[in-house]
Short mmCIF file of C-alpha atoms in Angstrom, two decimals:
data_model
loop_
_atom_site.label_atom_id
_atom_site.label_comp_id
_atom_site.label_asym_id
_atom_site.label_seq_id
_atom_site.Cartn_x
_atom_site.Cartn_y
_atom_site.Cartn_z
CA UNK A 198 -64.15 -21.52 -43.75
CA UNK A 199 -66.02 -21.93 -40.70
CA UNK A 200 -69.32 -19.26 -39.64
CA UNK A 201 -66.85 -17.78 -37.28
CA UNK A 202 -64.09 -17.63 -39.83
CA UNK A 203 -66.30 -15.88 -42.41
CA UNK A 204 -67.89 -13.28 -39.64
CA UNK A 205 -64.35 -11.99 -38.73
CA UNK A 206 -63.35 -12.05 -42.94
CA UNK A 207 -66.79 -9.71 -43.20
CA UNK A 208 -65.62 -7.49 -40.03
CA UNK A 209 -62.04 -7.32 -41.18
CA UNK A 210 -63.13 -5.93 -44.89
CA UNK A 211 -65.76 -3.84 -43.51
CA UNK A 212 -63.37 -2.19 -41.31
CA UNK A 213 -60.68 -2.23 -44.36
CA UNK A 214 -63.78 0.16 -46.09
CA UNK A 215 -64.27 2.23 -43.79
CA UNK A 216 -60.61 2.66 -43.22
CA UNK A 217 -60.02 3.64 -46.77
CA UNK A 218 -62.94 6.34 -46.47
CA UNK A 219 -62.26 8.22 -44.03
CA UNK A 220 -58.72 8.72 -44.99
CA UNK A 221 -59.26 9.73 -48.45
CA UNK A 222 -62.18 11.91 -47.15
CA UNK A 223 -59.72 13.10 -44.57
CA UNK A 224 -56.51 13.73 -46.99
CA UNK A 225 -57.50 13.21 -50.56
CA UNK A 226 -57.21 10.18 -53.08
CA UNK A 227 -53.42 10.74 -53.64
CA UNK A 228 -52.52 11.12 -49.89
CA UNK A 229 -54.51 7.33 -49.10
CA UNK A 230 -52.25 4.51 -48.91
CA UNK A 231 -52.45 0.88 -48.42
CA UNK A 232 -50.28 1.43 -45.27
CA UNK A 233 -52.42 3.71 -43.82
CA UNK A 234 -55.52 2.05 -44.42
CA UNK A 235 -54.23 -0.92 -43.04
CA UNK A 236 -52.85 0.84 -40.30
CA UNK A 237 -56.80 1.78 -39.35
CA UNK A 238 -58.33 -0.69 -40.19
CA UNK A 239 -55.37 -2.65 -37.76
CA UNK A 240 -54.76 -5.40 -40.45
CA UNK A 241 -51.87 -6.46 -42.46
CA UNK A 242 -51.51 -5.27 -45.77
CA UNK A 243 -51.27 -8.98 -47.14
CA UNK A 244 -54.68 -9.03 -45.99
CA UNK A 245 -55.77 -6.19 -48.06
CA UNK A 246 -54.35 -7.46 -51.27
CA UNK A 247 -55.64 -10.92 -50.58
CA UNK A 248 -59.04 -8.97 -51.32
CA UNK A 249 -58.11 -5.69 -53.49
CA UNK A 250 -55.63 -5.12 -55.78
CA UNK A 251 -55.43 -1.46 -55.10
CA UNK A 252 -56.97 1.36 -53.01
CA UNK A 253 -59.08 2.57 -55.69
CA UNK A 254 -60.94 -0.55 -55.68
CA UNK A 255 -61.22 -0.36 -52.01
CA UNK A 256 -62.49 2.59 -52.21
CA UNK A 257 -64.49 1.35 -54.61
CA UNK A 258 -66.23 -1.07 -52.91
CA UNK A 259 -67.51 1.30 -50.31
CA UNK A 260 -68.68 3.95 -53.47
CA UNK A 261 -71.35 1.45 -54.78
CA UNK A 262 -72.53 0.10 -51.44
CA UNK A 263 -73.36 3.86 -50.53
CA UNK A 264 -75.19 4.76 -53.13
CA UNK A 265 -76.79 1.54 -53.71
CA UNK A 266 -78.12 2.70 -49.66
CA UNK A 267 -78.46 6.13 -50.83
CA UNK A 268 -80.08 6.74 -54.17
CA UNK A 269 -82.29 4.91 -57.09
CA UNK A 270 -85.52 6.32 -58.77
CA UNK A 271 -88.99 6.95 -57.15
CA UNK A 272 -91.89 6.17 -59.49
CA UNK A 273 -94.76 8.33 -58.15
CA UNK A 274 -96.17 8.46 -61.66
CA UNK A 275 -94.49 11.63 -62.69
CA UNK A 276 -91.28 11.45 -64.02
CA UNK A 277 -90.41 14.79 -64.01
CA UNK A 278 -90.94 14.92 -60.73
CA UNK A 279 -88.91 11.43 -60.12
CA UNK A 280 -85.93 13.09 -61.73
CA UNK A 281 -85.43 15.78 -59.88
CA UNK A 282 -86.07 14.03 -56.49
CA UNK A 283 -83.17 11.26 -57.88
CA UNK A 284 -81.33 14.01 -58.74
CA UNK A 285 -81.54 16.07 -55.66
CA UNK A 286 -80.42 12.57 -53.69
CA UNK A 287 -77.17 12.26 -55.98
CA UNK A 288 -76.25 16.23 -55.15
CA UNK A 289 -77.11 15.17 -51.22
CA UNK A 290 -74.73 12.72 -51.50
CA UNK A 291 -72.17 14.76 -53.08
CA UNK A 292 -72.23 16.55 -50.30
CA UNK A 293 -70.94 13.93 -47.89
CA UNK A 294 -67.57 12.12 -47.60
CA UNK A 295 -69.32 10.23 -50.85
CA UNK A 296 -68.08 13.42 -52.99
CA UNK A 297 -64.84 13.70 -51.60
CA UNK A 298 -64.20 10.09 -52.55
CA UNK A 299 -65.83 9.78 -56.13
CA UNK A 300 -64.44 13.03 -57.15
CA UNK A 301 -60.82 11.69 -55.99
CA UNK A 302 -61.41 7.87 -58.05
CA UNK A 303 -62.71 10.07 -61.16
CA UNK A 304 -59.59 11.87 -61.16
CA UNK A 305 -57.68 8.50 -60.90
CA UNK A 306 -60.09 6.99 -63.84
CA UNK A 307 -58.43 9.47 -66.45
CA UNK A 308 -54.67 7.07 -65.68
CA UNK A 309 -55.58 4.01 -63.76
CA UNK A 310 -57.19 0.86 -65.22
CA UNK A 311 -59.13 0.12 -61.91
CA UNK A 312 -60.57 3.39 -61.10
CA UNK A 313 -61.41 3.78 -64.74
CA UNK A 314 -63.22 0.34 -64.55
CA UNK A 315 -65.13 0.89 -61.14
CA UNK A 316 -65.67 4.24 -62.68
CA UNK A 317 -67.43 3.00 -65.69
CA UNK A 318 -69.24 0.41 -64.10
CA UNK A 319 -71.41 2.47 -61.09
CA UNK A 320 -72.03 5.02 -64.17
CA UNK A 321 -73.36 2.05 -66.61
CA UNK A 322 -75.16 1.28 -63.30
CA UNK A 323 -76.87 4.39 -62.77
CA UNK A 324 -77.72 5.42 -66.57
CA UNK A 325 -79.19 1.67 -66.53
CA UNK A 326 -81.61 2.75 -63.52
CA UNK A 327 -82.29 6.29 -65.39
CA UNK A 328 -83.10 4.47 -68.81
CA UNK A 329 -85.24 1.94 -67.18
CA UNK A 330 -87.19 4.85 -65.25
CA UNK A 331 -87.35 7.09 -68.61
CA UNK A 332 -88.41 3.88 -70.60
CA UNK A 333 -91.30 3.62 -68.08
CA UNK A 334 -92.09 6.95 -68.44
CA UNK A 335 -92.41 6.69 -72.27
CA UNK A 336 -94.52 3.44 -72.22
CA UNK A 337 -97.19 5.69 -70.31
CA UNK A 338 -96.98 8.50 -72.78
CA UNK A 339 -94.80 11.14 -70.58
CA UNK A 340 -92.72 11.41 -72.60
CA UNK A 341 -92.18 11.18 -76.57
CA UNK A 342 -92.05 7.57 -77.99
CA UNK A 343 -88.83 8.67 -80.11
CA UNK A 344 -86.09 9.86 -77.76
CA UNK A 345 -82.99 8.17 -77.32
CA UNK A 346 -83.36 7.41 -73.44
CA UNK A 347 -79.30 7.30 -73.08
CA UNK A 348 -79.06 11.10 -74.63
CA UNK A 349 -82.01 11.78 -72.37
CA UNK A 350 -79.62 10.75 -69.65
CA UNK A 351 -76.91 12.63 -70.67
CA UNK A 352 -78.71 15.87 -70.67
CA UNK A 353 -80.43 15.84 -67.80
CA UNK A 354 -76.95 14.60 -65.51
CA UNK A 355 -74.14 16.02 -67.73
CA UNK A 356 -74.77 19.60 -66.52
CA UNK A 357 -75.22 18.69 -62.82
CA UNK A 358 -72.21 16.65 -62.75
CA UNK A 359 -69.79 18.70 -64.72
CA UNK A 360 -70.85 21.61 -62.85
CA UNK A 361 -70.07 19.84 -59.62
CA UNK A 362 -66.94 18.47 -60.60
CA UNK A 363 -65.80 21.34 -61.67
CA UNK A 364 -66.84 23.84 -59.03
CA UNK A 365 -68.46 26.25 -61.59
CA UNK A 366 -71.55 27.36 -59.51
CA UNK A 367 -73.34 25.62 -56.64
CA UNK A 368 -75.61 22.65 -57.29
CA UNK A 369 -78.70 23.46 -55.16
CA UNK A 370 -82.04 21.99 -55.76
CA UNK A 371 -82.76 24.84 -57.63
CA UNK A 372 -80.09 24.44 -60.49
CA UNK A 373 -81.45 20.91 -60.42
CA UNK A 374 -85.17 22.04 -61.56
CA UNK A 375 -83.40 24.37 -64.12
CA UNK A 376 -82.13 22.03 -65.95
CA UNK A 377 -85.16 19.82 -65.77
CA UNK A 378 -87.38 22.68 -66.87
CA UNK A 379 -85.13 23.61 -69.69
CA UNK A 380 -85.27 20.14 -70.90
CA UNK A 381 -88.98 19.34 -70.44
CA UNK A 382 -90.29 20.87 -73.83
CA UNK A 383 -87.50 18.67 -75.65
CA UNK A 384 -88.95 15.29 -73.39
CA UNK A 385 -92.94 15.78 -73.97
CA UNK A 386 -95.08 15.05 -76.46
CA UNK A 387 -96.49 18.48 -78.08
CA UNK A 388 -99.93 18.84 -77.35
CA UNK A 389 -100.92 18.78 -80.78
CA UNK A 390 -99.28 15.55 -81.72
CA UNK A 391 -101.59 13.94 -78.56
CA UNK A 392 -104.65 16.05 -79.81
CA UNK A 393 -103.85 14.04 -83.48
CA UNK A 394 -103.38 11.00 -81.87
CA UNK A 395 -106.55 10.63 -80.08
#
């Protein structure tokens, strides 16, 4: 493939992306089709299963570029601190199209293979990235020495998410440092185990 070939293949799945976005942020996960998309993104659907064999992985596609652009973990030497700034980013971005969209390929994860895949992957991605941070965090005595960093995960982003995904009660900042500050005594080393230690 020529340099010329492989700029229009680039602009042609770029605009297949984008396509695929803002119609499922427009009418929904079940409401996107490969028609419409294509329609859009003015390609032929051949060309869209050349490079995807389904919407959800489309869709995707577009889910881990955002928030590979949108969040990750600080390290400003507090990890408390770290966490709720990460976490305020992944509530941000819930707030955009980005919610619309994950919230729709979630859904589809509980029946389809490829949703359920993608799914599974950008989480093992982003509990990777929180267990690296928290492992950090214990190596420089933050936290305690004898947590299981994956639970730690768990707890601080299983009540943020579920209450999102399920509409429960707004997800403000606030909520955020709740959580954070209800798990904190559970995270740090008691002062009188450092006292003993020193």
């Amino acid at each position: 493939m020529s340099p010329e070939q492989s700029r229009r293949s680039e602009k042609a799945r770029q605009a297949i992306v984008e396509a695929a976005f803002a119609i499922c942020a427009e009418l929904g996960f079940t409401a996107t089709t490969i028609e419409a998309v294509a329609a859009r993104a003015g390609v032929g659907k051949a060309t869209i299963y050349r490079w995807w064999p389904s919407k959800a992985a489309i869709l995707l596609e577009g889910v881990e570029a955002r928030r590979d652009a949108a969040i990750g973990y600080p390290d400003t030497g507090d990890v408390m601190a770290d966490l709720a700034t990460q976490a305020a980013n992944v509530m941000q971005l819930f707030d955009s199209e980005f919610g619309t969209i994950w919230r729709g390929l979630v859904a589809a994860a509980q029946t389809e293979d490829v949703a359920a895949e993608g799914v599974r992957r950008i989480l093992r991605d982003s509990i990777d990235e929180c267990v690296a941070r928290l492992a950090k965090a214990r190596d420089e005595g933050q936290i305690r020495r004898d947590l299981d960093l994956e639970l730690v995960v768990a707890l601080v982003h299983g009540p943020i998410h579920q209450t999102w995904l399920l509409g429960t009660r707004p997800v403000h900042p606030a909520f955020v440092r709740a959580v954070l500050q209800a798990l904190k005594p559970s995270l740090q080393t008691p002062p009188a185990c450092l006292e003993a230690g020193t």
